[in-house]
Amino acid sequence: MGKKAVLIGALDTKGQEYLFVKEQLEACGLETFVINTGVLGDPLFTPDVSADEVAAVGGSSLAELRERSDRGTAVAVMTRGAERTMAELERSGIIGGVFGMGGTAGTTVAASALQALPIGIPKLLVSTVASGNTKPYVGVKDIMMMYSVVDISGINKLSRRILSNAAYALAGMISHLSQEQAPTEDEDKVTLGITMFGVTTPCATRVREKLEERGYDLLVFHATGTGGMAMEELISAGYIKAVADITTTELADELVGGIFSAGPNRLEASGLAGIPQVISVGALDMVNFGPPETVPERFKERKFYQHNPTTTLMRTTVDENHQLGTILAEKLNKSSSPTVVIFPKGGVSLLDMEGKAFDGKEERAALYEGIKAHLRSDIPFIELEQDINDPLVADCITERLLKFLEQKEG
């Protein structure tokens, strides 16, 4: 069975718009497959998977949802059903790419289905909320969101252009992926993960370059919350085989309340997956906020650095650093993976150095003590006098990871 363009959405309230996109995709030479998630009425055209089937997979029935007439319940059921339906469809091997659209409810249902798909399958979502906070809809997947500009309500001069562009974009992605391509030289390479921030870039770049020279494929994750979450999801999926977790700054945002938290389970996936990990303390000197006016009032007396107009950095305190060291150690203590911790005593970022804005010997000492006092005795703890961006630190991280990899391969 050939790859198809899958459309998922409410064919009762958005049937005209879905039919238009379906016809555009078919005009591009693609076969289509349609999943209906509409609860309120009958679909404008016959789908391949009915709303009743989606509701059943979600734990209810279409008749029951209509009888209850509760929008929140209906959205929850269809969200579960859409996710499970899409996952099953992906296992069948027919998905070439997926299209969804809607307002808040339609976006929620379609996004759950798109998030059920592996990274790499084209995913496009036209939405009225695409110009706002898209994190709940994108998550850690490669979902492309297009702002609809106007509400998705009928085919008019503007919506015709926007929906056509969306259809052409998805058709282009599907068509390109369906073409037979010669294997690339990196397909057989072992994939490794690295975490990086602007203030740890010299270290991460040197580690990446040295590992690439040794024939490894490197994925570099920006430690902005979703970056750490994406890396750990790929670790759990078995895609990443070892990690140089240089920049663990997301722990600070989780502890203090910054905008770049990766959640309470950050730094745990490698241990659960049993893959080698070299851990450092990059950018634990800072908590991230947006523009200055977004910083909570309770922090007004703290030390700040304006990284750029939209990013305000706040220095972590002595007490917070001790807590961060303890948290990091206790997470690693649960791991059965080959693990080493590398601590650069000269500074944990470009700002935490002598004469720089966040230079803090007491803070670094507290971080050091938090780790040292709680880390399992069998986990190596390497102390270096240099700062994290010194080439010697990067070389130590590289050498330790290579040693783990050689032992694993051996």
Coordinates of C-alpha atoms in Angstrom, one line a residue:
M1 CA 0.0 0.0 0.0
G2 CA 1.4 3.4 -1.0
K3 CA 2.0 6.3 1.3
K4 CA -1.0 8.7 1.7
A5 CA -1.8 12.2 2.9
V6 CA -3.8 11.7 6.0
L7 CA -6.3 14.4 7.0
I8 CA -7.7 14.4 10.5
G9 CA -10.4 16.8 11.8
A10 CA -14.1 17.6 12.3
L11 CA -15.9 17.0 9.0
D12 CA -19.2 18.4 10.5
T13 CA -18.1 21.9 11.3
K14 CA -15.0 22.1 9.0
G15 CA -16.1 19.7 6.2
Q16 CA -16.0 22.3 3.5
E17 CA -12.4 23.3 4.4
Y18 CA -11.2 19.7 4.7
L19 CA -12.8 18.8 1.3
F20 CA -11.0 21.8 -0.2
V21 CA -7.6 20.6 1.2
K22 CA -8.3 17.0 0.2
E23 CA -9.0 18.1 -3.4
Q24 CA -5.8 20.2 -3.5
L25 CA -3.7 17.3 -2.3
E26 CA -5.3 15.0 -4.8
A27 CA -4.6 17.5 -7.6
C28 CA -1.0 17.2 -6.6
G29 CA -1.1 13.5 -7.3
L30 CA -1.5 12.2 -3.8
E31 CA -3.9 9.7 -2.4
T32 CA -5.7 10.8 0.7
F33 CA -7.0 9.1 3.8
V34 CA -9.5 11.0 6.1
I35 CA -10.3 10.6 9.8
N36 CA -13.4 12.3 11.1
T37 CA -13.3 13.7 14.7
G38 CA -16.5 15.7 14.5
V39 CA -19.1 15.1 17.2
L40 CA -21.9 17.6 16.6
G41 CA -23.3 16.4 13.2
D42 CA -22.9 14.3 10.2
P43 CA -19.8 14.7 8.0
L44 CA -20.0 16.7 4.8
F45 CA -18.4 13.7 3.0
T46 CA -17.6 10.1 3.8
P47 CA -14.3 9.6 5.7
D48 CA -12.1 6.5 5.8
V49 CA -12.4 6.4 9.6
S50 CA -15.7 7.6 11.2
A51 CA -16.1 9.7 14.2
D52 CA -17.9 6.8 15.9
E53 CA -14.8 4.7 15.4
V54 CA -12.5 7.4 16.9
A55 CA -14.9 7.8 19.9
A56 CA -14.9 4.1 20.5
V57 CA -11.1 4.0 20.6
G58 CA -11.2 7.0 22.9
G59 CA -13.4 5.1 25.4
S60 CA -17.0 6.2 24.5
S61 CA -19.4 6.3 21.6
L62 CA -20.6 9.0 19.4
A63 CA -24.2 8.5 20.6
E64 CA -23.1 8.9 24.2
L65 CA -21.1 12.1 23.5
R66 CA -24.0 13.6 21.7
E67 CA -26.4 12.7 24.5
R68 CA -24.2 14.2 27.2
S69 CA -23.6 17.3 25.1
D70 CA -20.6 18.3 27.1
R71 CA -17.9 19.9 25.0
G72 CA -15.0 19.2 27.4
T73 CA -15.8 15.5 27.6
A74 CA -16.2 15.3 23.9
V75 CA -12.8 16.9 23.2
A76 CA -11.1 14.7 25.8
V77 CA -12.6 11.5 24.3
M78 CA -11.8 12.5 20.7
T79 CA -8.3 13.6 21.7
R80 CA -7.6 10.1 23.1
G81 CA -9.2 8.4 20.1
A82 CA -7.3 10.5 17.6
E83 CA -4.0 9.8 19.2
R84 CA -4.6 6.0 19.3
T85 CA -6.1 5.9 15.8
M86 CA -3.1 7.7 14.4
A87 CA -0.6 5.5 16.2
E88 CA -2.4 2.4 14.8
L89 CA -2.4 3.9 11.3
E90 CA 1.3 4.6 11.5
R91 CA 1.9 1.0 12.3
S92 CA 0.1 0.0 9.1
G93 CA 2.8 1.9 7.2
I94 CA 0.5 4.0 4.9
I95 CA 1.2 7.5 6.4
G96 CA 3.1 9.8 4.1
G97 CA 2.2 12.9 6.0
V98 CA -0.6 14.3 8.1
F99 CA -2.7 17.5 7.9
G100 CA -5.0 19.0 10.6
M101 CA -6.7 22.3 11.2
G102 CA -9.0 24.0 13.6
G103 CA -9.6 26.4 16.4
T104 CA -8.6 25.6 20.0
A105 CA -10.6 22.3 20.2
G106 CA -9.7 21.2 16.7
T107 CA -6.1 22.1 17.2
T108 CA -6.0 20.1 20.5
V109 CA -7.5 17.0 18.9
A110 CA -5.3 17.1 15.8
A111 CA -2.1 18.0 17.7
S112 CA -2.5 14.9 19.9
A113 CA -2.7 12.7 16.8
L114 CA 0.4 14.4 15.3
Q115 CA 2.3 14.0 18.5
A116 CA 1.7 10.2 18.3
L117 CA 3.8 10.0 15.2
P118 CA 7.6 9.5 15.0
I119 CA 9.9 12.4 14.2
G120 CA 10.4 12.6 10.5
I121 CA 6.9 12.1 9.2
P122 CA 5.6 15.4 7.8
K123 CA 3.1 17.0 10.1
L124 CA 1.2 20.2 9.3
L125 CA -1.4 22.0 11.4
V126 CA -3.3 25.1 10.3
S127 CA -4.6 26.8 13.4
T128 CA -6.2 30.0 14.7
V129 CA -3.8 29.8 17.7
A130 CA -0.6 29.3 15.9
S131 CA 0.6 32.8 16.6
G132 CA 0.5 32.3 20.4
N133 CA 2.0 29.8 22.7
T134 CA 2.4 26.7 20.5
K135 CA 4.2 24.5 23.1
P136 CA 1.1 22.5 24.1
Y137 CA 0.5 21.6 20.5
V138 CA 4.0 21.0 19.2
G139 CA 5.5 19.4 22.3
V140 CA 8.8 17.9 21.3
K141 CA 7.7 16.7 17.8
D142 CA 8.5 18.3 14.4
I143 CA 5.0 19.7 13.9
M144 CA 4.7 22.6 11.5
M145 CA 2.1 25.1 12.6
M146 CA 0.6 27.7 10.2
Y147 CA -1.4 30.6 11.4
S148 CA -4.8 30.7 9.7
V149 CA -5.0 34.5 10.1
V150 CA -8.8 34.4 9.8
D151 CA -11.0 31.8 11.5
I152 CA -11.4 28.5 9.7
S153 CA -14.9 29.1 8.5
G154 CA -15.6 28.7 4.9
I155 CA -13.5 29.1 1.7
N156 CA -12.9 32.8 0.9
K157 CA -10.3 34.8 -0.9
L158 CA -7.8 34.6 2.0
S159 CA -8.5 31.1 3.4
R160 CA -8.3 29.7 -0.1
R161 CA -4.7 31.0 -0.5
I162 CA -3.6 29.9 3.0
L163 CA -5.1 26.4 2.8
S164 CA -3.7 25.9 -0.7
N165 CA -0.3 26.9 0.6
A166 CA -0.6 24.4 3.4
A167 CA -1.7 21.6 1.0
Y168 CA 1.2 22.4 -1.3
A169 CA 3.7 22.4 1.5
L170 CA 2.5 19.0 2.8
A171 CA 2.4 17.6 -0.8
G172 CA 6.0 18.8 -1.3
M173 CA 7.2 17.1 1.8
I174 CA 5.4 13.8 1.1
S175 CA 6.5 13.7 -2.5
H176 CA 10.1 14.4 -1.6
L177 CA 10.2 11.7 1.0
S178 CA 8.6 9.2 -1.3
Q179 CA 11.3 9.5 -3.9
E180 CA 14.0 6.9 -3.8
Q181 CA 17.1 8.4 -2.3
A182 CA 20.6 7.1 -2.1
P183 CA 21.6 6.3 1.4
T184 CA 23.5 9.1 3.1
E185 CA 26.9 8.6 4.5
D186 CA 25.7 9.2 8.1
E187 CA 22.9 6.5 8.1
D188 CA 25.2 3.9 9.6
K189 CA 26.8 6.2 12.2
V190 CA 26.1 5.9 15.9
T191 CA 24.0 8.9 17.1
L192 CA 25.0 10.8 20.2
G193 CA 23.3 13.7 22.0
I194 CA 24.8 17.0 23.3
T195 CA 23.1 19.8 25.3
M196 CA 24.2 23.4 24.6
F197 CA 23.3 27.0 25.6
G198 CA 24.8 30.2 24.2
V199 CA 27.0 30.4 27.3
T200 CA 28.3 26.9 26.8
T201 CA 28.7 27.0 23.1
P202 CA 32.5 26.8 23.0
C203 CA 32.6 23.7 25.0
A204 CA 29.7 22.0 23.2
T205 CA 31.1 22.9 19.8
R206 CA 34.6 21.5 20.5
V207 CA 33.0 18.3 21.9
R208 CA 30.8 18.0 18.8
E209 CA 33.7 18.5 16.4
K210 CA 35.9 16.0 18.0
L211 CA 33.2 13.3 18.1
E212 CA 32.3 14.0 14.5
E213 CA 36.0 13.5 13.6
R214 CA 35.7 10.0 15.2
G215 CA 32.8 9.2 12.9
Y216 CA 29.8 9.8 15.2
D217 CA 26.6 11.5 14.3
L218 CA 25.8 14.4 16.7
L219 CA 22.5 15.8 17.7
V220 CA 22.9 19.1 19.5
F221 CA 19.9 20.2 21.7
H222 CA 19.3 23.8 22.8
A223 CA 18.6 23.5 26.6
T224 CA 15.5 25.6 26.5
G225 CA 13.1 23.1 28.2
T226 CA 11.7 21.6 25.0
G227 CA 15.3 20.9 23.9
G228 CA 16.0 18.7 26.9
M229 CA 12.6 17.1 26.7
A230 CA 13.2 16.3 23.0
M231 CA 16.6 14.8 23.7
E232 CA 15.2 12.6 26.4
E233 CA 12.3 11.4 24.3
L234 CA 14.8 10.4 21.6
I235 CA 16.9 8.6 24.2
S236 CA 13.8 6.7 25.4
A237 CA 13.0 5.8 21.8
G238 CA 16.4 4.2 21.4
Y239 CA 17.6 6.8 18.8
I240 CA 20.5 8.3 20.9
K241 CA 23.2 5.9 22.1
A242 CA 25.2 8.1 24.4
V243 CA 25.0 11.6 25.8
A244 CA 27.4 14.5 26.6
D245 CA 24.9 16.3 28.9
I246 CA 27.1 19.4 29.2
T247 CA 24.3 21.9 29.8
T248 CA 22.0 20.9 32.7
T249 CA 20.6 24.4 33.2
E250 CA 17.0 23.2 32.8
L251 CA 17.3 21.9 36.3
A252 CA 17.6 25.4 37.6
D253 CA 14.5 26.6 35.8
E254 CA 12.5 23.7 37.2
L255 CA 13.7 24.4 40.7
V256 CA 13.3 28.2 40.8
G257 CA 10.5 28.7 38.3
G258 CA 12.1 29.9 35.1
I259 CA 10.7 29.5 31.6
F260 CA 13.1 26.8 30.4
S261 CA 12.1 24.0 32.6
A262 CA 12.2 20.5 31.1
G263 CA 10.0 19.1 33.8
P264 CA 10.7 17.0 36.9
N265 CA 12.1 14.0 35.0
R266 CA 15.0 15.8 33.3
L267 CA 18.3 13.9 33.5
E268 CA 16.7 10.6 34.0
A269 CA 16.2 9.1 30.5
S270 CA 19.8 8.0 30.0
G271 CA 19.8 6.1 33.3
L272 CA 16.6 4.4 32.4
A273 CA 17.8 3.5 28.9
G274 CA 21.2 2.3 30.2
I275 CA 23.2 4.4 27.8
P276 CA 26.6 6.1 28.6
Q277 CA 26.4 9.6 29.9
V278 CA 29.0 12.3 30.7
I279 CA 27.4 15.0 32.9
S280 CA 28.5 18.5 33.6
V281 CA 27.0 21.6 35.2
G282 CA 26.7 24.0 32.3
A283 CA 24.7 27.2 32.9
L284 CA 23.5 26.2 36.4
D285 CA 24.4 29.7 37.3
M286 CA 21.2 31.1 35.7
V287 CA 17.5 31.0 35.6
N288 CA 15.7 32.2 32.4
F289 CA 12.9 34.6 32.1
G290 CA 11.5 36.6 29.2
P291 CA 11.7 40.4 28.9
P292 CA 12.4 42.3 32.2
E293 CA 8.8 43.1 32.9
T294 CA 8.0 39.3 32.9
V295 CA 10.2 38.6 35.9
P296 CA 8.1 37.8 39.0
E297 CA 8.0 40.5 41.6
R298 CA 9.4 38.2 44.3
F299 CA 12.8 38.2 42.5
K300 CA 13.2 42.0 42.1
E301 CA 16.2 42.2 44.5
R302 CA 18.1 39.4 42.7
K303 CA 21.1 39.8 40.3
F304 CA 20.2 39.9 36.6
Y305 CA 21.8 40.0 33.2
Q306 CA 20.0 41.1 30.1
H307 CA 21.1 38.5 27.6
N308 CA 18.9 40.0 24.8
P309 CA 15.7 42.1 24.7
T310 CA 13.6 39.0 25.1
T311 CA 15.7 37.0 27.5
T312 CA 16.5 38.0 31.1
L313 CA 19.0 35.8 33.1
M314 CA 18.9 35.7 36.9
R315 CA 21.8 34.5 39.0
T316 CA 21.2 31.4 41.1
T317 CA 21.9 31.8 44.8
V318 CA 24.2 29.8 47.1
D319 CA 21.2 27.9 48.5
E320 CA 19.8 27.2 45.1
N321 CA 23.1 25.9 43.9
H322 CA 23.4 23.5 46.8
Q323 CA 19.9 22.2 46.1
L324 CA 20.8 21.8 42.4
G325 CA 23.9 19.8 43.2
T326 CA 21.8 17.6 45.4
I327 CA 19.1 17.1 42.8
L328 CA 21.7 16.3 40.1
A329 CA 23.4 13.8 42.3
E330 CA 20.2 12.1 43.4
K331 CA 19.0 11.7 39.8
L332 CA 22.3 10.2 38.7
N333 CA 22.3 7.9 41.7
K334 CA 19.2 6.1 40.3
S335 CA 21.1 5.3 37.1
S336 CA 22.6 2.0 36.1
S337 CA 24.3 3.6 33.1
P338 CA 28.0 4.2 32.7
T339 CA 28.2 7.7 34.2
V340 CA 30.8 10.3 35.0
V341 CA 30.4 13.9 36.4
I342 CA 32.8 16.6 35.3
F343 CA 32.9 19.7 37.4
P344 CA 34.7 22.8 36.0
K345 CA 35.7 24.7 39.2
G346 CA 36.6 27.8 37.2
G347 CA 33.1 28.6 36.1
V348 CA 30.0 26.9 34.7
S349 CA 29.2 29.4 31.9
L350 CA 30.6 32.4 29.9
L351 CA 29.0 34.6 32.5
D352 CA 30.3 32.7 35.6
M353 CA 34.0 33.6 35.2
E354 CA 36.3 36.0 36.9
G355 CA 35.3 39.5 36.1
K356 CA 32.0 38.5 34.4
A357 CA 28.4 39.3 35.5
F358 CA 27.7 36.0 37.3
D359 CA 31.1 35.2 38.7
G360 CA 30.3 33.4 41.9
K361 CA 32.9 31.4 43.8
E362 CA 30.5 30.8 46.7
E363 CA 27.8 29.6 44.4
R364 CA 30.1 27.2 42.6
A365 CA 31.3 25.9 45.9
A366 CA 27.7 25.2 47.0
L367 CA 27.0 23.4 43.8
Y368 CA 30.2 21.4 44.2
E369 CA 29.3 20.4 47.8
G370 CA 25.7 19.5 46.9
I371 CA 27.0 17.0 44.3
K372 CA 30.0 15.8 46.3
A373 CA 27.9 15.1 49.4
H374 CA 25.2 13.1 47.7
L375 CA 26.7 11.4 44.6
R376 CA 27.1 7.7 44.8
S377 CA 30.7 6.8 45.6
D378 CA 31.1 4.5 42.5
I379 CA 30.2 7.3 40.1
P380 CA 33.4 9.1 39.1
F381 CA 33.5 12.8 40.0
I382 CA 36.2 14.6 38.0
E383 CA 37.3 18.1 39.2
L384 CA 39.0 20.5 36.8
E385 CA 40.4 23.9 37.7
Q386 CA 39.4 25.5 34.4
D387 CA 36.0 27.0 33.4
I388 CA 33.5 24.9 31.4
N389 CA 34.5 26.6 28.0
D390 CA 38.2 25.9 28.4
P391 CA 39.3 23.4 25.7
L392 CA 40.7 21.1 28.4
V393 CA 37.2 20.6 29.8
A394 CA 35.8 19.8 26.4
D395 CA 38.6 17.4 25.8
C396 CA 38.0 15.6 29.1
I397 CA 34.3 15.3 28.3
T398 CA 35.1 13.9 24.8
E399 CA 37.7 11.4 26.1
R400 CA 35.4 10.1 28.8
L401 CA 32.5 9.6 26.4
L402 CA 34.8 7.9 23.9
K403 CA 36.0 5.6 26.6
F404 CA 32.5 4.6 27.5
L405 CA 31.6 4.0 23.8
E406 CA 34.7 1.9 23.2
Q407 CA 33.9 -0.2 26.2
K408 CA 30.3 -0.6 25.0
E409 CA 31.3 -1.5 21.4
G410 CA 34.0 -3.9 22.8

